[in-house]
PDB file of C-alpha atoms in Angstrom:
ATOM      1  CA  ILE A 809      52.064   2.445  -5.764  1.00  0.00           C
ATOM      2  CA  ARG A 810      53.452   5.128  -8.021  1.00  0.00           C
ATOM      3  CA  THR A 811      51.418   7.611  -6.091  1.00  0.00           C
ATOM      4  CA  LEU A 812      53.209   6.207  -2.326  1.00  0.00           C
ATOM      5  CA  ALA A 813      56.297   6.727  -4.315  1.00  0.00           C
ATOM      6  CA  PHE A 814      55.570   9.884  -5.624  1.00  0.00           C
ATOM      7  CA  ILE A 815      54.183  11.882  -2.305  1.00  0.00           C
ATOM      8  CA  HIS A 816      57.444  10.060  -0.572  1.00  0.00           C
ATOM      9  CA  ALA A 817      59.857  11.659  -2.903  1.00  0.00           C
ATOM     10  CA  VAL A 818      58.679  14.879  -2.950  1.00  0.00           C
ATOM     11  CA  VAL A 819      58.182  15.311   1.238  1.00  0.00           C
ATOM     12  CA  ALA A 820      61.410  13.791   1.666  1.00  0.00           C
ATOM     13  CA  CYS A 821      63.267  15.897  -0.471  1.00  0.00           C
ATOM     14  CA  ALA A 822      60.892  19.379   0.833  1.00  0.00           C
ATOM     15  CA  LEU A 823      62.132  18.398   4.055  1.00  0.00           C
ATOM     16  CA  SER A 824      65.181  17.638   3.128  1.00  0.00           C
ATOM     17  CA  LEU A 825      65.887  20.923   1.860  1.00  0.00           C
ATOM     18  CA  ALA A 826      64.747  22.915   5.036  1.00  0.00           C
ATOM     19  CA  ALA A 827      66.960  21.089   7.482  1.00  0.00           C
ATOM     20  CA  LEU A 828      70.204  22.154   5.478  1.00  0.00           C
ATOM     21  CA  ALA A 829      69.078  25.230   4.680  1.00  0.00           C
ATOM     22  CA  ASP A 830      69.244  26.087   9.077  1.00  0.00           C
ATOM     23  CA  THR A 831      72.824  26.381   9.134  1.00  0.00           C
ATOM     24  CA  ALA A 832      71.723  27.185  13.040  1.00  0.00           C
ATOM     25  CA  SER A 833      70.976  23.564  13.379  1.00  0.00           C
ATOM     26  CA  PRO A 834      72.684  20.686  15.502  1.00  0.00           C
ATOM     27  CA  ILE A 835      72.915  18.889  12.535  1.00  0.00           C
ATOM     28  CA  HIS A 836      75.400  21.582  10.936  1.00  0.00           C
ATOM     29  CA  ALA A 837      77.456  21.807  14.071  1.00  0.00           C
ATOM     30  CA  ASP A 838      78.362  18.597  13.983  1.00  0.00           C
ATOM     31  CA  PRO A 839      77.751  16.449  11.527  1.00  0.00           C
ATOM     32  CA  ILE A 840      78.237  13.077  12.770  1.00  0.00           C
ATOM     33  CA  SER A 841      75.617  13.152  15.945  1.00  0.00           C
ATOM     34  CA  GLY A 842      73.498  16.758  15.373  1.00  0.00           C
ATOM     35  CA  VAL A 843      70.262  15.002  15.924  1.00  0.00           C
ATOM     36  CA  THR A 844      66.789  17.888  15.453  1.00  0.00           C
ATOM     37  CA  ALA A 845      63.503  16.773  16.039  1.00  0.00           C
ATOM     38  CA  LEU A 846      62.656  17.752  11.974  1.00  0.00           C
ATOM     39  CA  SER A 847      66.009  15.470  11.753  1.00  0.00           C
ATOM     40  CA  ARG A 848      64.651  12.163  13.318  1.00  0.00           C
ATOM     41  CA  ASN A 849      60.526  12.478  12.019  1.00  0.00           C
ATOM     42  CA  THR A 850      62.556  13.064   8.637  1.00  0.00           C
ATOM     43  CA  MET A 851      64.802   9.761   9.335  1.00  0.00           C
ATOM     44  CA  ILE A 852      61.526   7.679  10.588  1.00  0.00           C
ATOM     45  CA  PHE A 853      59.294   8.578   7.660  1.00  0.00           C
ATOM     46  CA  SER A 854      61.841   7.542   5.096  1.00  0.00           C
ATOM     47  CA  CYS A 855      62.742   4.360   6.626  1.00  0.00           C
ATOM     48  CA  GLY A 856      58.645   3.887   7.337  1.00  0.00           C
ATOM     49  CA  TYR A 857      58.273   3.944   2.626  1.00  0.00           C
ATOM     50  CA  PHE A 858      61.527   2.028   2.153  1.00  0.00           C
ATOM     51  CA  LEU A 859      60.435  -0.494   4.483  1.00  0.00           C
ATOM     52  CA  TRP A 860      56.671  -0.852   2.863  1.00  0.00           C
ATOM     53  CA  ASP A 861      58.825  -0.735  -0.323  1.00  0.00           C
ATOM     54  CA  LEU A 862      60.455  -3.755   0.504  1.00  0.00           C
ATOM     55  CA  ALA A 863      57.361  -5.532   1.312  1.00  0.00           C
ATOM     56  CA  ILE A 864      56.229  -4.860  -2.153  1.00  0.00           C
ATOM     57  CA  VAL A 865      59.002  -5.818  -3.925  1.00  0.00           C
ATOM     58  CA  ILE A 866      58.782  -9.319  -2.224  1.00  0.00           C
ATOM     59  CA  VAL A 867      55.356  -9.814  -2.438  1.00  0.00           C
ATOM     60  CA  PHE A 868      55.319  -8.729  -6.053  1.00  0.00           C
ATOM     61  CA  ARG A 869      58.915 -10.030  -6.627  1.00  0.00           C
ATOM     62  CA  GLU A 870      60.213  -6.896  -8.782  1.00  0.00           C
ATOM     63  CA  GLY A 871      63.961  -7.999  -9.500  1.00  0.00           C
ATOM     64  CA  PHE A 872      67.114  -8.137  -7.755  1.00  0.00           C
ATOM     65  CA  GLY A 873      67.825  -5.024  -8.486  1.00  0.00           C
ATOM     66  CA  PHE A 874      64.843  -3.947  -6.590  1.00  0.00           C
ATOM     67  CA  LEU A 875      65.529  -5.835  -3.150  1.00  0.00           C
ATOM     68  CA  VAL A 876      68.918  -4.656  -2.852  1.00  0.00           C
ATOM     69  CA  HIS A 877      67.802  -0.811  -2.939  1.00  0.00           C
ATOM     70  CA  ALA A 878      65.333  -1.232  -0.568  1.00  0.00           C
ATOM     71  CA  LEU A 879      67.133  -2.782   1.374  1.00  0.00           C
ATOM     72  CA  GLY A 880      70.337  -0.805   1.553  1.00  0.00           C
ATOM     73  CA  CYS A 881      67.649   2.245   1.827  1.00  0.00           C
ATOM     74  CA  LEU A 882      66.669   0.876   5.019  1.00  0.00           C
ATOM     75  CA  PHE A 883      69.784   0.079   6.742  1.00  0.00           C
ATOM     76  CA  VAL A 884      71.020   3.884   5.554  1.00  0.00           C
ATOM     77  CA  TYR A 885      68.276   5.491   6.975  1.00  0.00           C
ATOM     78  CA  SER A 886      68.208   2.958   9.906  1.00  0.00           C
ATOM     79  CA  LEU A 887      71.118   3.612  10.962  1.00  0.00           C
ATOM     80  CA  CYS A 888      69.866   7.477  11.277  1.00  0.00           C
ATOM     81  CA  LEU A 889      67.736   6.368  13.365  1.00  0.00           C
ATOM     82  CA  GLN A 890      70.324   6.277  16.039  1.00  0.00           C
ATOM     83  CA  ASP A 891      71.176   9.491  15.668  1.00  0.00           C
ATOM     84  CA  PHE A 892      74.311   9.317  13.705  1.00  0.00           C
ATOM     85  CA  LEU A 893      75.384  10.957  10.014  1.00  0.00           C
ATOM     86  CA  GLN A 894      71.234  12.520  10.311  1.00  0.00           C
ATOM     87  CA  PHE A 895      73.215  15.373   8.197  1.00  0.00           C
ATOM     88  CA  TRP A 896      74.596  12.821   5.332  1.00  0.00           C
ATOM     89  CA  GLY A 897      71.388  11.031   5.928  1.00  0.00           C
ATOM     90  CA  PHE A 898      69.171  14.412   4.434  1.00  0.00           C
ATOM     91  CA  ILE A 899      72.489  14.141   1.805  1.00  0.00           C
ATOM     92  CA  PHE A 900      71.023  10.892   1.039  1.00  0.00           C
ATOM     93  CA  LEU A 901      67.537  12.106   0.314  1.00  0.00           C
ATOM     94  CA  LEU A 902      68.295  14.482  -2.601  1.00  0.00           C
ATOM     95  CA  TYR A 903      68.787  11.569  -4.480  1.00  0.00           C
ATOM     96  CA  GLU A 904      65.099  11.034  -4.828  1.00  0.00           C
ATOM     97  CA  LEU A 905      64.831  14.696  -6.317  1.00  0.00           C
ATOM     98  CA  SER A 906      65.334  12.984  -9.824  1.00  0.00           C
ATOM     99  CA  THR A 907      62.000  10.393  -8.370  1.00  0.00           C
ATOM    100  CA  PRO A 908      59.134  12.804  -9.169  1.00  0.00           C
ATOM    101  CA  LEU A 909      59.764  14.079 -12.254  1.00  0.00           C
ATOM    102  CA  MET A 910      60.286  10.071 -13.027  1.00  0.00           C
ATOM    103  CA  HIS A 911      56.743   9.810 -12.032  1.00  0.00           C
ATOM    104  CA  ILE A 912      55.122  12.737 -13.209  1.00  0.00           C
ATOM    105  CA  ARG A 913      56.690  11.873 -16.914  1.00  0.00           C
ATOM    106  CA  HIS A 914      54.480   7.962 -16.065  1.00  0.00           C
ATOM    107  CA  PHE A 915      51.037   9.559 -14.820  1.00  0.00           C
ATOM    108  CA  LEU A 916      51.222  12.258 -17.915  1.00  0.00           C
TER     109      LEU A 916
END
């Protein structure tokens, strides 16, 4: 479980940083409805991860806080799949920057 969370955080943050660094991108020109292939694929990737995370939380009864986190993230990134607020989806994905460090500490 931790390995997949680590991989998601690293990939999602790398893709978010790459997308945000490209200032000529449509998501910078229009932060509300700007879309690129990278932004759409990153949001699909994150929705898939948080759908899996939601299933894990339900199956293993991880607790209410984890359930709220999984549902909230799935909701936010599902909104971004509607070609809406993908710029801000990248900003929210950057909150995952602390996740790889947390998992590295656990692996050690």
